[in-house]
Every structure is written in structure tokens, then in C-alpha cells.
Coordinates of C-alpha atoms and ligand atoms in Angstrom, one line a residue:
M1 CA 16.1 119.8 61.9
T2 CA 12.3 119.0 61.2
E3 CA 10.0 121.1 59.2
K4 CA 9.0 123.3 62.3
D5 CA 12.8 124.5 62.1
F6 CA 11.9 126.5 59.2
L7 CA 9.1 128.3 60.3
P8 CA 9.9 131.5 61.4
N9 CA 9.1 134.1 64.3
P10 CA 6.6 137.0 63.7
Y11 CA 8.1 139.5 61.2
T12 CA 8.5 142.8 62.9
N13 CA 9.2 145.5 60.2
L14 CA 8.2 144.4 56.1
P15 CA 10.5 146.9 53.8
A16 CA 8.2 148.7 51.3
K17 CA 9.4 147.1 48.2
G18 CA 12.7 145.7 47.0
K19 CA 14.7 143.8 43.9
V20 CA 16.6 140.2 44.8
T21 CA 18.3 138.3 41.8
W22 CA 19.8 134.5 42.0
K23 CA 21.3 132.2 39.4
A24 CA 20.9 128.7 40.3
P25 CA 22.4 125.7 38.4
S26 CA 21.1 122.3 37.4
N27 CA 21.9 119.2 38.5
I28 CA 22.6 115.4 37.5
A29 CA 21.8 112.6 39.7
L30 CA 24.3 109.7 39.8
V31 CA 22.1 107.9 42.2
K32 CA 18.6 108.8 41.0
Y33 CA 15.6 109.7 43.1
W34 CA 12.9 108.4 41.7
G35 CA 9.2 107.7 43.9
K36 CA 8.1 110.2 46.7
K37 CA 6.0 110.2 49.5
A38 CA 3.6 113.0 50.7
N39 CA 5.2 116.4 51.4
Q40 CA 7.6 115.6 48.6
I41 CA 9.7 113.5 50.8
P42 CA 12.0 110.7 49.1
A43 CA 11.5 107.4 48.7
N44 CA 15.4 106.6 48.5
P45 CA 18.3 108.7 49.2
S46 CA 20.0 110.3 46.1
I47 CA 23.4 112.1 45.5
S48 CA 24.1 114.5 42.2
F49 CA 26.7 116.6 40.6
T50 CA 26.0 119.9 40.4
L51 CA 26.2 121.9 36.9
D52 CA 27.5 124.9 35.6
A53 CA 26.3 125.8 32.5
C54 CA 22.7 125.0 32.5
A55 CA 21.1 127.4 35.1
T56 CA 18.1 129.7 35.5
T57 CA 18.2 133.3 36.7
T58 CA 15.5 134.4 38.3
S59 CA 14.7 138.2 39.5
V60 CA 11.9 138.9 42.3
S61 CA 10.7 142.4 42.7
Y62 CA 8.2 142.8 45.8
T63 CA 6.0 145.6 46.5
K64 CA 4.2 146.0 49.7
K65 CA 0.3 145.5 49.2
E66 CA -3.3 146.4 50.9
D67 CA -5.0 143.3 50.5
I68 CA -3.3 140.3 52.1
S69 CA -5.8 138.0 51.8
Q70 CA -4.5 136.4 48.7
L71 CA -1.2 135.4 46.9
S72 CA -0.2 137.8 44.2
F73 CA 2.4 137.5 41.6
D74 CA 3.3 137.9 37.8
L75 CA 5.5 135.9 35.9
F76 CA 7.3 136.5 33.0
F77 CA 9.9 134.3 31.1
E78 CA 12.6 135.3 29.2
G79 CA 11.0 138.8 29.0
K80 CA 7.3 137.7 28.0
P81 CA 4.5 136.9 30.2
K82 CA 4.2 133.2 30.8
E83 CA 0.5 132.1 32.1
D84 CA 1.0 128.9 31.9
F85 CA 3.8 128.7 34.5
K86 CA 1.7 130.2 37.1
P87 CA -0.4 127.1 38.2
K88 CA 2.8 125.4 39.4
I89 CA 4.4 128.6 41.1
L90 CA 0.7 129.1 42.9
T91 CA 0.8 125.7 44.4
F92 CA 4.7 126.1 45.2
F93 CA 3.6 129.4 46.9
E94 CA 0.5 127.9 48.9
R95 CA 3.0 124.9 50.1
I96 CA 5.6 127.2 51.6
E97 CA 3.4 130.0 52.5
A98 CA 3.7 128.7 56.1
Y99 CA 7.5 129.0 56.1
L100 CA 7.5 132.4 54.3
P101 CA 4.7 134.4 56.0
F102 CA 5.4 137.7 54.2
L103 CA 4.1 136.1 50.8
K104 CA 0.7 137.5 51.1
A105 CA 2.0 140.9 52.2
Y106 CA 3.7 141.8 49.1
H107 CA 2.9 141.4 45.1
F108 CA 5.6 139.9 43.4
K109 CA 7.2 140.2 39.7
I110 CA 9.0 137.2 39.0
E111 CA 11.4 137.6 35.8
T112 CA 13.1 134.4 35.0
S113 CA 15.4 132.9 32.2
N114 CA 17.5 129.8 31.2
S115 CA 21.0 129.4 30.1
F116 CA 19.9 126.9 28.0
P117 CA 17.6 127.1 25.0
H118 CA 14.0 126.9 25.5
S119 CA 12.3 123.4 24.9
S120 CA 15.7 121.6 25.0
G121 CA 14.1 118.8 27.0
I122 CA 16.5 119.6 29.6
A123 CA 14.3 120.0 32.7
S124 CA 14.4 123.7 34.0
S125 CA 12.4 122.6 37.2
A126 CA 15.5 122.0 39.6
S127 CA 17.4 125.1 38.6
G128 CA 14.0 127.3 38.2
M129 CA 12.6 126.4 41.4
A130 CA 16.2 126.4 43.2
A131 CA 16.3 130.2 42.1
L132 CA 13.1 130.9 43.0
A133 CA 13.6 129.5 46.4
L134 CA 17.0 131.8 47.1
C135 CA 15.1 134.9 46.2
L136 CA 12.7 134.1 48.6
V137 CA 14.8 133.5 51.4
E138 CA 17.1 136.5 50.6
I139 CA 13.6 138.6 51.0
E140 CA 13.4 136.8 54.1
R141 CA 16.4 137.9 55.0
T142 CA 16.1 141.6 54.7
I143 CA 13.4 140.9 57.0
N144 CA 15.6 138.8 59.1
R145 CA 19.2 139.6 59.4
D146 CA 20.0 137.2 61.9
I147 CA 19.7 134.5 59.1
T148 CA 23.3 132.8 59.3
D149 CA 24.7 131.6 55.9
T150 CA 24.4 128.0 56.5
F151 CA 20.5 128.1 57.7
F152 CA 19.8 130.3 54.2
K153 CA 21.0 127.2 52.4
K154 CA 19.1 124.9 54.3
K155 CA 16.3 126.6 54.0
A156 CA 16.6 127.2 50.5
S157 CA 17.2 123.7 49.8
F158 CA 14.2 122.7 51.8
L159 CA 12.0 125.7 50.2
A160 CA 13.3 124.4 46.7
R161 CA 12.3 120.5 47.5
L162 CA 8.7 121.6 48.0
G163 CA 8.9 123.1 44.3
S164 CA 10.7 120.0 42.9
G165 CA 12.1 117.2 44.8
S166 CA 15.5 117.4 42.8
A167 CA 15.5 121.2 43.0
C168 CA 16.8 120.8 46.8
R169 CA 20.1 119.8 45.0
S170 CA 20.7 122.7 43.4
I171 CA 21.7 125.2 45.8
E172 CA 25.2 124.4 46.4
G173 CA 28.0 122.6 44.6
D174 CA 29.7 120.1 43.9
L175 CA 28.3 116.9 45.1
I176 CA 24.9 116.8 46.7
Q177 CA 23.3 113.9 48.8
W178 CA 19.4 114.3 49.6
G179 CA 17.6 111.7 51.4
E180 CA 17.9 109.8 54.7
Y181 CA 20.6 107.3 54.5
A182 CA 22.4 105.6 57.4
G183 CA 25.5 105.7 55.8
I184 CA 25.9 110.0 56.4
S185 CA 24.7 110.8 59.9
E186 CA 23.6 114.2 58.8
S187 CA 21.3 113.2 55.8
S188 CA 18.0 114.5 55.6
N189 CA 14.8 114.0 53.7
L190 CA 14.3 117.8 54.2
Y191 CA 16.9 119.4 52.2
G192 CA 20.1 118.6 50.3
I193 CA 23.8 118.5 51.8
N194 CA 27.4 118.8 50.7
Y195 CA 28.6 115.5 50.5
P196 CA 30.7 115.1 53.9
F197 CA 33.4 112.6 53.0
E198 CA 36.8 112.3 51.0
V199 CA 36.3 113.2 47.4
N200 CA 39.1 112.0 45.1
A201 CA 40.2 115.0 42.7
I202 CA 39.4 113.1 39.9
F203 CA 35.6 114.0 40.7
K204 CA 36.2 117.6 41.1
N205 CA 36.0 118.8 37.8
F206 CA 34.2 116.3 35.9
H207 CA 32.4 117.1 32.9
D208 CA 29.1 116.5 31.5
S209 CA 28.2 116.6 28.0
I210 CA 24.4 116.9 27.3
L211 CA 23.2 115.4 24.2
L212 CA 19.7 116.7 23.0
V213 CA 18.3 113.5 21.4
H214 CA 14.5 115.0 21.7
K215 CA 13.7 118.7 22.4
G216 CA 9.9 117.9 22.8
Q217 CA 8.1 117.9 25.8
K218 CA 8.9 115.0 28.2
Q219 CA 6.2 112.0 27.4
V220 CA 6.0 111.5 31.2
S221 CA 6.2 114.4 33.6
S222 CA 8.2 113.4 36.7
S223 CA 4.9 113.8 38.7
L224 CA 3.4 111.5 37.0
G225 CA 6.7 109.0 37.2
H226 CA 7.1 109.4 40.9
D227 CA 3.3 108.4 41.2
L228 CA 4.1 105.1 39.2
M229 CA 6.4 103.9 42.2
H230 CA 3.3 103.7 44.2
D231 CA 2.2 100.2 43.3
H232 CA 5.3 99.0 41.5
P233 CA 6.2 95.4 41.6
Y234 CA 9.9 96.2 42.1
A235 CA 9.6 99.8 44.1
E236 CA 11.3 98.2 47.3
R237 CA 13.9 96.3 46.2
R238 CA 14.7 99.6 43.9
F239 CA 14.6 101.9 46.9
T240 CA 16.9 99.5 48.7
Q241 CA 19.3 99.6 45.9
A242 CA 19.6 103.1 45.8
H243 CA 21.4 102.7 49.7
E244 CA 23.2 100.2 48.4
N245 CA 24.7 102.2 45.3
L246 CA 25.6 105.4 47.7
D247 CA 27.5 102.8 50.1
K248 CA 29.4 101.9 46.7
L249 CA 29.9 105.1 45.7
K250 CA 31.6 106.1 48.9
K251 CA 34.3 103.9 48.1
V252 CA 34.6 105.0 44.7
F253 CA 34.8 108.7 45.7
E254 CA 37.5 107.9 48.0
S255 CA 39.6 105.8 45.6
G256 CA 38.5 107.5 42.3
N257 CA 38.0 104.1 40.8
L258 CA 36.6 104.9 37.3
D259 CA 35.5 101.5 36.5
D260 CA 33.2 101.1 39.7
F261 CA 32.1 104.7 39.1
I262 CA 30.9 103.6 35.7
K263 CA 29.2 100.7 36.3
I264 CA 27.0 102.3 39.5
V265 CA 26.1 105.3 37.4
E266 CA 24.9 103.6 34.2
S267 CA 23.2 101.0 36.3
E268 CA 21.5 104.0 38.1
A269 CA 20.4 105.3 34.8
L270 CA 19.1 102.1 33.2
T271 CA 17.5 101.1 36.6
L272 CA 15.3 104.4 36.3
H273 CA 14.5 103.9 32.8
A274 CA 13.4 100.2 33.8
M275 CA 11.3 101.4 36.6
M276 CA 9.6 103.4 33.7
M277 CA 8.8 100.5 31.3
T278 CA 7.9 97.8 34.5
S279 CA 5.5 100.4 35.8
M280 CA 1.8 100.5 34.9
P281 CA 1.0 102.0 32.5
Y282 CA 4.3 101.7 31.2
F283 CA 6.4 103.9 28.9
V284 CA 9.8 103.7 26.7
L285 CA 11.6 107.1 27.2
M286 CA 14.6 106.3 25.3
K287 CA 14.1 106.7 21.6
P288 CA 16.2 104.9 19.2
D289 CA 19.2 107.4 19.2
T290 CA 19.3 107.1 22.6
L291 CA 20.3 103.5 22.0
E292 CA 22.5 104.2 19.4
I293 CA 24.6 106.7 21.7
I294 CA 24.7 104.0 24.7
N295 CA 25.8 101.2 22.3
K296 CA 28.4 103.8 20.8
I297 CA 29.8 104.8 24.1
W298 CA 30.2 101.0 25.5
A299 CA 32.1 100.3 22.0
F300 CA 34.4 103.2 22.2
R301 CA 35.1 102.9 25.8
E302 CA 35.9 99.1 25.2
A303 CA 38.2 99.9 22.1
T304 CA 40.3 103.0 23.8
K305 CA 39.7 102.4 27.6
V306 CA 38.8 105.9 27.6
P307 CA 36.7 106.3 31.0
I308 CA 33.5 107.6 29.6
C309 CA 30.1 106.8 30.4
F310 CA 26.4 107.8 30.4
T311 CA 23.8 108.4 32.5
L312 CA 20.1 109.7 31.8
D313 CA 17.0 111.4 33.2
A314 CA 13.4 110.7 32.8
G315 CA 13.9 111.5 29.1
A316 CA 15.7 110.8 25.9
N317 CA 18.7 112.9 26.4
V318 CA 22.2 111.3 27.1
H319 CA 24.5 113.1 29.9
V320 CA 27.8 111.8 28.8
L321 CA 30.4 112.1 31.9
Y322 CA 34.0 112.1 31.8
P323 CA 37.0 113.1 33.6
E324 CA 39.0 116.6 32.6
S325 CA 41.9 114.2 31.9
V326 CA 40.2 112.8 28.7
K327 CA 38.3 116.0 27.8
E328 CA 40.0 116.3 24.0
K329 CA 39.4 112.7 23.3
A330 CA 35.6 112.8 24.7
I331 CA 34.7 115.8 22.7
Q332 CA 36.3 114.4 19.3
F333 CA 34.5 111.1 19.9
I334 CA 31.3 113.3 20.8
Q335 CA 31.6 115.1 17.6
D336 CA 32.9 112.7 15.3
E337 CA 30.2 109.9 16.4
L338 CA 27.4 111.2 18.7
V339 CA 26.4 114.5 17.3
V340 CA 24.5 112.9 14.4
H341 CA 22.2 111.5 17.0
C342 CA 21.4 114.9 18.6
E343 CA 18.2 116.9 17.3
N344 CA 20.1 119.4 15.0
G345 CA 23.0 118.4 16.2
H346 CA 22.7 120.0 19.2
Y347 CA 24.8 119.4 22.8
I348 CA 25.6 121.5 25.6
C349 CA 29.2 121.0 27.3
D350 CA 28.6 121.7 31.0
K351 CA 30.8 120.5 33.9
I352 CA 30.7 120.1 37.5
G353 CA 29.8 123.4 39.4
Q354 CA 29.9 125.3 42.8
G355 CA 26.3 126.0 43.2
A356 CA 24.0 129.0 43.0
M357 CA 25.3 132.6 43.0
S358 CA 23.6 136.2 43.9
K359 CA 23.7 138.4 41.3
Ligands
PMV401 O1 12.6 116.9 40.9 P1 11.5 116.0 40.0 O2 10.6 115.6 41.1 O3 11.3 116.6 38.8 O4 12.6 114.8 39.6 C1 13.7 114.2 39.2 C2 13.9 112.9 38.9 C3 15.1 112.5 38.6 O5 15.8 113.8 37.5 C4 14.6 111.5 37.1 C5 16.2 112.0 39.0 C6 16.6 112.8 39.9 O6 17.1 112.4 41.0 O7 17.3 114.2 39.7

């Protein structure tokens, strides 16, 4: 499919008003997306677990308006007007307007809330943009009833990507791949797809305990981070490595070999941070507690052989990944040894999830 396939035919009748609500989860990348080209095209393919508990719920009420020359919307976050989110939403609306030509015909009231605490350092852009994109495609579906379920999800992923790249992986569950990659013929730079190959049962109920090491604003926004990959000395090698890691993961997903899974996932996390440390300007996004946690996970794994590992986002928080079979041991270890490194002892127990839901 190309961008053009997401341009709708002219609409014949627009309803006067209505309201739609979607809940979309966050996701955690195993092979990281870091670096992009124009129009939110990823520089390398990525793959993620869709999460379950960390989610954004968004309602969009729409009322037809007289003046169709401009975009118009109000934004409420957790019940209160949120002016500082508006520029991001406006940019998003402008980017997607060609694909949803009804946008200027309505005034929108967007009400959004997160299941995870505000300023937890967990990025809400993936779940937030996914929930909003789903609401907007839902409105389109009330105008054009011919939209199939498959197209609906593809278009939601396509639009979410234009809001925040990784958001295109937050529409469906449970293992989502995004970005052109020779190993998957149906892979696309435009939207996420369900990982199409065999996946061992061990990965079907994986857990992700998110340790909130630092709840403040991210030191580097992801837009700036992606930009840093432009004149980066190691960028090309890194982009190739993402393809290689997807090749390696194919075997791992089939076999359920957790030793190999751990090597790839931890290396991806450290590579993401290494890219940040070796860019110009350079950043260290880990905090001392991030490193303490990593070292404790390594020591615990070595001593107990419990297959528990970590991954990182572009920040200091640590995602601790482990299979269902070691859940009790992992949670005990987190409580005994890792919680002391979390800001105010906060962590969130999440697990792999099945994707967004209409409410
Ligand atoms: O979706 P963005 O532009 O916020 O980028 C997110 C990038 C990482 O979270 C660091 C990696 C990923 O693939 O999710």
C-alpha cells in the first residue's frame, strides 16, 4: 500500500454530531526505532510488545460547524483544559488532514486521560496518538460504512504514525513490527503489522514491570533524539544492525530461546543509549539508579538463572521483562532489590496486551 491508498473518496453526508471513545495501550520496543526520514518514515525497522495496563483513553465529540476554513478543537487532559498539548495536536491534525478531509467540517472536543500517573516519565505519546487516531478513523467509519476492519486498523496505525512514530505499534497486539524489512514481505514504513511468523507460547504472556527511576520530563525529546541520528557517525551501521537483530529474533520467537532473547533485547537497549552518548550534542539519559538496576539484574540472573532482563526507552526508567513462569520470583526480586532505586518506590506491573479497544 502507498500513502495514496489512505486518501478517502469525497464524503457524501456528514452527521451533525457524535462522540467516539477508544482506549489504546502503550508499547515497548524490543528492536528500537531511532532515526527517521521525512514524513515520519523510520530509518530502520522495529518490533514491540504491546502493553496492557499502561494506556490512554480518549473521547472525541464532534459538532458540525459553519466556518470550514480552519481546524478547531478543545483539549481536556484528565478533566482539565490543557493548552500546552494543543500545538502538538494541531500539527498532527495538519499532517493528517488530507487523509481525513472532514476535519475542518467539525469542532472537536478531545478528552483524554492516562491509566498511568501523570509525569511518571512514561511516554504517553504512543498510546495518546494511537487513541486519538482510532477515534478519528471511527468518525470516518460513521461517514463511510464500507471501511473494513482490516483497513480501519491499518489507517489508524498509518495516522498514529504521523503523530508519533512508535504510536503506529499501539493499535493491535501482541507483537507488532513496523518498518520495511526484507524478512517480512508485508512489512511497511507506513504502518505497523502483526508479526506474521510463529511465536513460541513463552512470549504470549510476557511481563513488563516498569521501574520509575526518574519521573521528570525527558532530558531529550524523541524528535530531537531522532534528529541526532542525521549526521551520526554510527548511524548506518546501527540501522543495519536493527535488520540483523530482527533476523535473529525470528529464530528466537520460534524456539523460545530466552538466553538469545535476552542478549538481543539488552543489546538493543544499550545501543539506543550508546547512540545518544555518541551523537553531537551528546547525552547520558541513564541515572545512577538505572545502572544500579541493570547491574543487579545481571547479578540476580547469573546467581539464580531466572531469565529476567531489561530494556530501556529514551530515558532513565527501566522495563524489566520476564516470562509468566518466573513471575513470583521476579516480583520478589523487584520488591527486595530494585524498588529502592525507584523514585518514591514507584513501579508499574504491566504485561503483554491485545491492543486497543473501542469503549
Ligand atoms: O515514537 P517516538 O518518536 O516518540 O520514538 C520513540 C522511540 C523509542 O521509544 C526510543 C524506541 C521505540 O521504538 O519505541
